[in-house]
Every structure is written in structure tokens, then in C-alpha cells.
Amino acid sequence: MPNPGVPSATVGRLVTYLRLLTELEEEGTRTTSSDELATRAHVSAFQVRKDLAYFGRFGTRGAGYTVATLRRELRRILGLTRPWTVAIVGMGRLGQALADYPNFDLYDFRLRAAFDADPAKAGLHAGGLVIEPIEALADRVAELGVDMAFLTVPASSAQVAADALVAAGVRGILNFAPAVLDVPETVHVEPIDFLAGLKRLAYQMVRPGDDDAAVG
Amino acid sequence: MPNPGVPSATVGRLVTYLRLLTELEEEGTRTTSSDELATRAHVSAFQVRKDLAYFGRFGTRGAGYTVATLRRELRRILGLTRPWTVAIVGMGRLGQALADYPNFDLYDFRLRAAFDADPAKAGLHAGGLVIEPIEALADRVAELGVDMAFLTVPASSAQVAADALVAAGVRGILNFAPAVLDVPETVHVEPIDFLAGLKRLAYQMVRPGDDDAAVG
């Protein structure tokens, strides 16, 4: 069901709704409403209903949503009904922070490998991983079936590292380097740029009310 | 000039265009075009013109854009004509990685303070900063005129830390904790959630062509 009109802001909010539904389920809550989700996500109830409407009809008028059902539907929509195998490329402090980051496994993201171009780092431990030399990347990606990678190398090395990942068969890259990556159309790149985050924040601060509501 | 219709994806792309214009200027390029910016940003030329059109008319039909002028205009639009003072709250590995992150100063973001709730960390060095106890936050934020903060504490501490920042007068938070923050309307929160990044990536991988083009 490709849906060419879905804005990226909607996808971001669906991810938030899914986290909120998981929290509700852990709290033992069985049913919820667009009002409750909206309050917790800091958006309007209209926005919640509009975001969900891209993907069909959920819930019952007056009765709201069954938490377990809506959570399952959102997992399906977001492609989270299968586990994804993840690697880190670039084991500086940021790569190490990601290796230590809790909870990836809870959400079916399996962090399985970490690579660095510095031979001195090979063999060191980071989180539950042992750092491997970058030369091992192609073989290990194939062996482990790595689907996506955190790219945490300096901007000057980002394209070379991305090329190696793409050649090895990785189809998704979470790019922390402040560089636009040149990848084939079949490979997806999601940028996470701290400096860009500060700039978006500066924009909001000088132009309050100007931007879409960010979901925190 | 508040512009209530500007999508957050446009703001994200303006940040990318600004980085590309800075690169062009460093390369000694004097003029550019929506085609060139589009190619470098991996979006369509129509998208570039549409994004800029929210803020007025730039460039000359046939002659394109003067790099220096468009760069100055984008800096103005994005609120980057003044320096912003930034602090880090939470000096785990991620906070330390941010303290080490290069180039904030190049873009007029001045990283000036780092706080942690663990008394054992007070006095330790991270990047060019000395870690301060969280109890010093209110006084130091006022003294330094901190405008925005990286919030890199665990999700369970995020709201308490955000409350302290807001009470101290910070108006912008780049939130790395996977938690929705409850802040007054005058405070802006920009979420950076690695897990959400992976989920957006998974969504793109199961539904190619579905999402807005991400700018890398």
C-alpha cells in the first residue's frame, strides 16, 4: 500500500504515537482516544486523526481505539513486524554512545557489529560489541545480514564509508555526518545532524508559531 | 514576518541549502542555481524554488542566485545572525560526544557549559568544558546567558531536567531523551531520537517512495 502523499512529519508522529501506545499498554490501559494520544504527544486531536487517516480507519466513533490493536497496526505500518539488524560504522565517542544506548533490542533493532578504520580500535569492547576493522565490513555485513547502519564517521569520510555499506548490501543509513550522501535510489538515508537540530531550534526561537509542531 | 504555513521539512531543507551555500562560498563559487542546489541536496529544483518562495523572491530569472546574498538571506531567515549560547545537561557518553563535536563555533553556536547530576563527574574535563554539578545550573545559565541546551539525560530524568532548564530561562531544548517533554508554549523543543530515526528508516525501507525525500 504505497501512499505517496504521506508527509515525513506524519511518519515522525506515528513513531511517537507508537511509543505512547507502548507506554499505555505497560500501564495496563486497554483503550485510548485521539484526545489522550494528542495530549501525550503535544499535538491536536485533529492532527492525530489526520495522521492515522493516511493509512485507513482505526477505532470506533465514540469508543476510541483499542490500545493493543492500534499499536499492532502502527507497528505494521512502520515496518516493525520484523527484526532489523544494525551495525555502527565509526567508533569515536558518538559510535560508542550508540553502542551503549539502551533499548534498541526492545524495539526489534538488533545491534550486531561495530567497525572503525583505526586499527588501534579493533578488538576493543563497546557496549556488548567488539570493534572490528573496517576491512571486515563487507564480509560481516553479508554474514550477519545487516539491514541498516549508524554512520558516525567524520564528514570527510562519510561518502567512502557509505559507498562501502551500499556495496555490502546495506539499504538504510542513519547518517550522523553533516554531509549529503550520494546513494542509489534503493538505499534510504535518514539524516541526524546535531548542528541542523540547533539551527531548526534557532529558527523556531526567532519565528515562534512558524513551524509545524515538533513532536518531542 | 511570521509565516504560519512553513512545513518543518522546508526548514530542514533550508538548513541543508545553507550548508551547501557555505561549501560553494568556500570553493570560490560566486553564483548558483536552483538546479545546482537541488543536485547537491538530492531534491528537485522545483522543491528548492518552492522552499525559498515561502520567504520571498531570491535570485534573478536566468541568472540564478548570488551565493553570498542567498547565504546571508538564509542566515537571516533561520535566525543565525546572532550567536547562541548552548549548554549540555547530562554528561554520559552522548553528552561527552557532543562536547567533542567539532564546528559548533563555526556556526555561531557557543558551547559554554556542561552539567551532570553525578557529583563524581563535577570538575572533569569534556571537550573544552569543565563539567559542573547540576545544582549550579540555574546560576550558570543566568550568568552565561544560555539560550538553548542539549538534553542528554536518561528518559526517566528528562522532565525534571527540562523543568530546571525552563525555570533557569532556557527557551530551546534539543531533546535526545525518548520522552515527550511538557514545557510552556514559549519554550521550543526539537527532538533527536535515535530509535525514532531507525523507525523512520524502517518505514522508508518497507514503503519505498512513500515518504518525503529526506535531505541528507
mmCIF file of C-alpha atoms in Angstrom, chain A:
data_model
loop_
_atom_site.group_PDB
_atom_site.id
_atom_site.type_symbol
_atom_site.label_atom_id
_atom_site.label_comp_id
_atom_site.label_asym_id
_atom_site.label_seq_id
_atom_site.Cartn_x
_atom_site.Cartn_y
_atom_site.Cartn_z
ATOM 1 C CA MET A 1 0.000 0.000 0.000
ATOM 2 C CA PRO A 2 2.361 2.775 -1.105
ATOM 3 C CA ASN A 3 0.967 6.119 -0.104
ATOM 4 C CA PRO A 4 2.852 8.808 -1.984
ATOM 5 C CA GLY A 5 1.302 11.689 -0.078
ATOM 6 C CA VAL A 6 2.418 10.891 3.469
ATOM 7 C CA PRO A 7 4.481 13.788 4.890
ATOM 8 C CA SER A 8 7.658 12.940 6.787
ATOM 9 C CA ALA A 9 6.291 14.868 9.798
ATOM 10 C CA THR A 10 3.397 12.376 9.908
ATOM 11 C CA VAL A 11 5.807 9.436 9.915
ATOM 12 C CA GLY A 12 7.697 11.069 12.789
ATOM 13 C CA ARG A 13 4.458 11.495 14.745
ATOM 14 C CA LEU A 14 3.384 7.871 14.084
ATOM 15 C CA VAL A 15 6.655 6.825 15.720
ATOM 16 C CA THR A 16 5.714 8.962 18.733
ATOM 17 C CA TYR A 17 2.159 7.564 18.881
ATOM 18 C CA LEU A 18 3.605 4.043 18.821
ATOM 19 C CA ARG A 19 5.865 4.839 21.776
ATOM 20 C CA LEU A 20 2.904 6.328 23.673
ATOM 21 C CA LEU A 21 0.759 3.253 22.941
ATOM 22 C CA THR A 22 3.558 1.036 24.273
ATOM 23 C CA GLU A 23 3.595 3.141 27.444
ATOM 24 C CA LEU A 24 -0.211 2.895 27.750
ATOM 25 C CA GLU A 25 -0.028 -0.866 27.333
ATOM 26 C CA GLU A 26 2.658 -1.104 30.028
ATOM 27 C CA GLU A 27 0.390 0.966 32.301
ATOM 28 C CA GLY A 28 -2.378 -1.596 31.719
ATOM 29 C CA THR A 29 -4.603 0.783 29.746
ATOM 30 C CA ARG A 30 -6.864 -1.078 27.299
ATOM 31 C CA THR A 31 -8.471 1.728 25.297
ATOM 32 C CA THR A 32 -7.486 5.251 24.363
ATOM 33 C CA SER A 33 -8.699 8.192 22.269
ATOM 34 C CA SER A 34 -7.289 10.697 19.822
ATOM 35 C CA ASP A 35 -7.675 13.262 22.643
ATOM 36 C CA GLU A 36 -5.498 11.228 25.013
ATOM 37 C CA LEU A 37 -2.848 10.498 22.370
ATOM 38 C CA ALA A 38 -2.893 14.152 21.336
ATOM 39 C CA THR A 39 -2.382 15.372 24.902
ATOM 40 C CA ARG A 40 0.531 12.987 25.454
ATOM 41 C CA ALA A 41 2.114 13.795 22.077
ATOM 42 C CA HIS A 42 1.550 17.561 22.446
ATOM 43 C CA VAL A 43 -0.351 17.868 19.183
ATOM 44 C CA SER A 44 -4.055 18.418 18.429
ATOM 45 C CA ALA A 45 -6.578 15.555 18.349
ATOM 46 C CA PHE A 46 -7.332 16.627 14.785
ATOM 47 C CA GLN A 47 -3.669 16.050 13.918
ATOM 48 C CA VAL A 48 -3.763 12.531 15.416
ATOM 49 C CA ARG A 49 -6.871 11.620 13.404
ATOM 50 C CA LYS A 50 -5.432 13.159 10.223
ATOM 51 C CA ASP A 51 -2.123 11.284 10.621
ATOM 52 C CA LEU A 52 -3.900 7.945 11.124
ATOM 53 C CA ALA A 53 -6.333 8.584 8.262
ATOM 54 C CA TYR A 54 -3.496 8.256 5.744
ATOM 55 C CA PHE A 55 -3.484 4.548 6.494
ATOM 56 C CA GLY A 56 -7.146 3.680 6.855
ATOM 57 C CA ARG A 57 -9.822 3.693 9.540
ATOM 58 C CA PHE A 58 -8.900 2.804 13.100
ATOM 59 C CA GLY A 59 -11.051 2.759 16.190
ATOM 60 C CA THR A 60 -14.770 3.201 16.647
ATOM 61 C CA ARG A 61 -16.599 6.502 16.813
ATOM 62 C CA GLY A 62 -17.343 7.227 20.469
ATOM 63 C CA ALA A 63 -15.398 4.187 21.731
ATOM 64 C CA GLY A 64 -11.914 5.308 20.707
ATOM 65 C CA TYR A 65 -9.067 2.930 19.974
ATOM 66 C CA THR A 66 -8.117 -0.439 21.430
ATOM 67 C CA VAL A 67 -4.519 0.132 22.560
ATOM 68 C CA ALA A 68 -3.232 -3.331 21.532
ATOM 69 C CA THR A 69 -4.900 -3.162 18.101
ATOM 70 C CA LEU A 70 -3.736 0.342 17.224
ATOM 71 C CA ARG A 71 -0.227 -0.493 18.451
ATOM 72 C CA ARG A 72 -0.151 -3.591 16.229
ATOM 73 C CA GLU A 73 -1.410 -1.586 13.239
ATOM 74 C CA LEU A 74 1.204 1.123 13.742
ATOM 75 C CA ARG A 75 3.959 -1.489 14.027
ATOM 76 C CA ARG A 76 2.757 -2.958 10.732
ATOM 77 C CA ILE A 77 2.572 0.461 9.039
ATOM 78 C CA LEU A 78 6.059 1.383 10.258
ATOM 79 C CA GLY A 79 7.616 -1.884 9.130
ATOM 80 C CA LEU A 80 8.373 -3.016 12.681
ATOM 81 C CA THR A 81 6.902 -6.509 12.472
ATOM 82 C CA ARG A 82 10.305 -7.987 11.630
ATOM 83 C CA PRO A 83 13.654 -7.550 13.369
ATOM 84 C CA TRP A 84 16.258 -5.294 11.752
ATOM 85 C CA THR A 85 19.964 -5.954 12.079
ATOM 86 C CA VAL A 86 22.047 -2.831 12.656
ATOM 87 C CA ALA A 87 25.776 -2.020 12.548
ATOM 88 C CA ILE A 88 27.759 1.065 13.600
ATOM 89 C CA VAL A 89 30.444 2.476 11.326
ATOM 90 C CA GLY A 90 32.774 4.866 13.159
ATOM 91 C CA MET A 91 33.580 4.131 16.795
ATOM 92 C CA GLY A 92 34.501 7.549 18.119
ATOM 93 C CA ARG A 93 32.645 8.788 21.200
ATOM 94 C CA LEU A 94 29.362 9.041 19.295
ATOM 95 C CA GLY A 95 29.620 5.482 17.966
ATOM 96 C CA GLN A 96 30.454 4.333 21.478
ATOM 97 C CA ALA A 97 27.491 6.248 22.906
ATOM 98 C CA LEU A 98 25.224 4.451 20.402
ATOM 99 C CA ALA A 99 26.736 1.070 21.306
ATOM 100 C CA ASP A 100 25.789 1.842 24.922
ATOM 101 C CA TYR A 101 22.338 3.214 24.082
ATOM 102 C CA PRO A 102 19.699 1.118 25.822
ATOM 103 C CA ASN A 103 16.540 -0.363 24.405
ATOM 104 C CA PHE A 104 17.326 -0.935 20.748
ATOM 105 C CA ASP A 105 16.604 -4.637 21.280
ATOM 106 C CA LEU A 106 13.249 -3.858 22.880
ATOM 107 C CA TYR A 107 12.122 -2.466 19.547
ATOM 108 C CA ASP A 108 13.474 -5.241 17.338
ATOM 109 C CA PHE A 109 16.596 -3.387 16.273
ATOM 110 C CA ARG A 110 19.500 -5.756 16.803
ATOM 111 C CA LEU A 111 22.837 -4.016 17.099
ATOM 112 C CA ARG A 112 25.263 -6.680 15.953
ATOM 113 C CA ALA A 113 28.519 -5.133 14.698
ATOM 114 C CA ALA A 114 30.764 -2.065 15.069
ATOM 115 C CA PHE A 115 33.528 -1.036 12.678
ATOM 116 C CA ASP A 116 36.326 1.513 12.761
ATOM 117 C CA ALA A 117 39.037 2.492 10.283
ATOM 118 C CA ASP A 118 41.587 2.912 13.084
ATOM 119 C CA PRO A 119 43.414 -0.446 13.501
ATOM 120 C CA ALA A 120 44.181 0.512 17.121
ATOM 121 C CA LYS A 121 40.459 0.240 17.946
ATOM 122 C CA ALA A 122 39.972 -3.277 16.553
ATOM 123 C CA GLY A 123 39.294 -5.753 19.343
ATOM 124 C CA LEU A 124 38.177 -3.139 21.876
ATOM 125 C CA HIS A 125 34.789 -3.591 23.537
ATOM 126 C CA ALA A 126 31.950 -1.079 23.190
ATOM 127 C CA GLY A 127 28.605 -1.862 24.799
ATOM 128 C CA GLY A 128 28.112 -5.549 24.064
ATOM 129 C CA LEU A 129 30.139 -5.398 20.835
ATOM 130 C CA VAL A 130 33.749 -5.977 19.850
ATOM 131 C CA ILE A 131 35.026 -3.352 17.404
ATOM 132 C CA GLU A 132 36.071 -4.825 14.051
ATOM 133 C CA PRO A 133 38.387 -3.371 11.399
ATOM 134 C CA ILE A 134 36.664 -1.599 8.522
ATOM 135 C CA GLU A 135 38.227 -4.113 6.115
ATOM 136 C CA ALA A 136 35.944 -6.785 7.617
ATOM 137 C CA LEU A 137 32.792 -4.784 6.818
ATOM 138 C CA ALA A 138 31.765 -6.428 3.527
ATOM 139 C CA ASP A 139 32.110 -9.990 4.819
ATOM 140 C CA ARG A 140 30.487 -9.318 8.178
ATOM 141 C CA VAL A 141 27.532 -7.383 6.718
ATOM 142 C CA ALA A 142 26.809 -10.342 4.453
ATOM 143 C CA GLU A 143 27.321 -12.888 7.241
ATOM 144 C CA LEU A 144 25.106 -11.074 9.773
ATOM 145 C CA GLY A 145 22.555 -9.840 7.235
ATOM 146 C CA VAL A 146 22.968 -6.215 8.321
ATOM 147 C CA ASP A 147 19.976 -4.155 7.117
ATOM 148 C CA MET A 148 20.915 -0.683 8.308
ATOM 149 C CA ALA A 149 23.833 1.223 9.765
ATOM 150 C CA PHE A 150 24.591 4.163 12.007
ATOM 151 C CA LEU A 151 27.155 6.226 10.108
ATOM 152 C CA THR A 152 29.200 8.052 12.771
ATOM 153 C CA VAL A 153 32.386 8.918 10.883
ATOM 154 C CA PRO A 154 33.699 12.455 10.185
ATOM 155 C CA ALA A 155 32.024 14.280 7.277
ATOM 156 C CA SER A 156 35.177 13.873 5.171
ATOM 157 C CA SER A 157 34.943 10.052 5.372
ATOM 158 C CA ALA A 158 31.166 9.771 5.133
ATOM 159 C CA GLN A 159 30.811 9.147 1.391
ATOM 160 C CA VAL A 160 33.548 6.490 1.280
ATOM 161 C CA ALA A 161 32.003 4.695 4.252
ATOM 162 C CA ALA A 162 28.523 4.960 2.717
ATOM 163 C CA ASP A 163 29.839 3.504 -0.558
ATOM 164 C CA ALA A 164 31.288 0.540 1.358
ATOM 165 C CA LEU A 165 27.970 -0.018 3.154
ATOM 166 C CA VAL A 166 25.963 0.177 -0.068
ATOM 167 C CA ALA A 167 28.386 -2.192 -1.852
ATOM 168 C CA ALA A 168 27.976 -4.628 1.045
ATOM 169 C CA GLY A 169 24.194 -4.591 0.626
ATOM 170 C CA VAL A 170 23.048 -2.242 3.405
ATOM 171 C CA ARG A 171 19.831 -0.492 2.347
ATOM 172 C CA GLY A 172 19.352 2.020 5.157
ATOM 173 C CA ILE A 173 21.750 4.552 6.677
ATOM 174 C CA LEU A 174 21.182 6.749 9.714
ATOM 175 C CA ASN A 175 23.661 9.481 8.823
ATOM 176 C CA PHE A 176 25.205 11.487 11.684
ATOM 177 C CA ALA A 177 27.821 13.134 9.476
ATOM 178 C CA PRO A 178 26.937 16.659 8.279
ATOM 179 C CA ALA A 179 27.245 15.626 4.632
ATOM 180 C CA VAL A 180 24.740 14.842 1.882
ATOM 181 C CA LEU A 181 25.349 11.226 0.839
ATOM 182 C CA ASP A 182 25.218 10.123 -2.765
ATOM 183 C CA VAL A 183 23.499 6.717 -2.735
ATOM 184 C CA PRO A 184 21.407 4.695 -5.217
ATOM 185 C CA GLU A 185 17.645 5.205 -5.135
ATOM 186 C CA THR A 186 17.153 1.819 -3.495
ATOM 187 C CA VAL A 187 19.119 2.936 -0.425
ATOM 188 C CA HIS A 188 17.464 5.140 2.184
ATOM 189 C CA VAL A 189 19.263 7.786 4.198
ATOM 190 C CA GLU A 190 17.858 9.381 7.351
ATOM 191 C CA PRO A 191 19.983 12.332 8.495
ATOM 192 C CA ILE A 192 20.617 13.100 12.169
ATOM 193 C CA ASP A 193 22.577 16.317 12.257
ATOM 194 C CA PHE A 194 23.082 17.961 15.649
ATOM 195 C CA LEU A 195 24.054 21.271 14.116
ATOM 196 C CA ALA A 196 20.968 21.178 11.891
ATOM 197 C CA GLY A 197 18.948 20.445 15.037
ATOM 198 C CA LEU A 198 20.321 23.598 16.666
ATOM 199 C CA LYS A 199 19.543 25.603 13.541
ATOM 200 C CA ARG A 200 15.949 24.329 13.421
ATOM 201 C CA LEU A 201 15.700 25.304 17.087
ATOM 202 C CA ALA A 202 17.096 28.787 16.382
ATOM 203 C CA TYR A 203 14.517 29.163 13.605
ATOM 204 C CA GLN A 204 11.693 28.266 15.981
ATOM 205 C CA MET A 205 13.014 30.684 18.576
ATOM 206 C CA VAL A 206 13.174 33.669 16.241
ATOM 207 C CA ARG A 207 9.911 32.757 14.489
ATOM 208 C CA PRO A 208 7.596 31.343 17.113
ATOM 209 C CA GLY A 209 4.474 29.754 15.682
ATOM 210 C CA ASP A 210 6.042 29.476 12.290
ATOM 211 C CA ASP A 211 6.953 25.834 12.182
ATOM 212 C CA ASP A 212 4.951 22.613 12.349
ATOM 213 C CA ALA A 213 4.551 21.468 15.931
ATOM 214 C CA ALA A 214 7.550 19.282 16.656
ATOM 215 C CA VAL A 215 6.738 16.080 18.481
ATOM 216 C CA GLY A 216 9.095 15.645 21.386
#
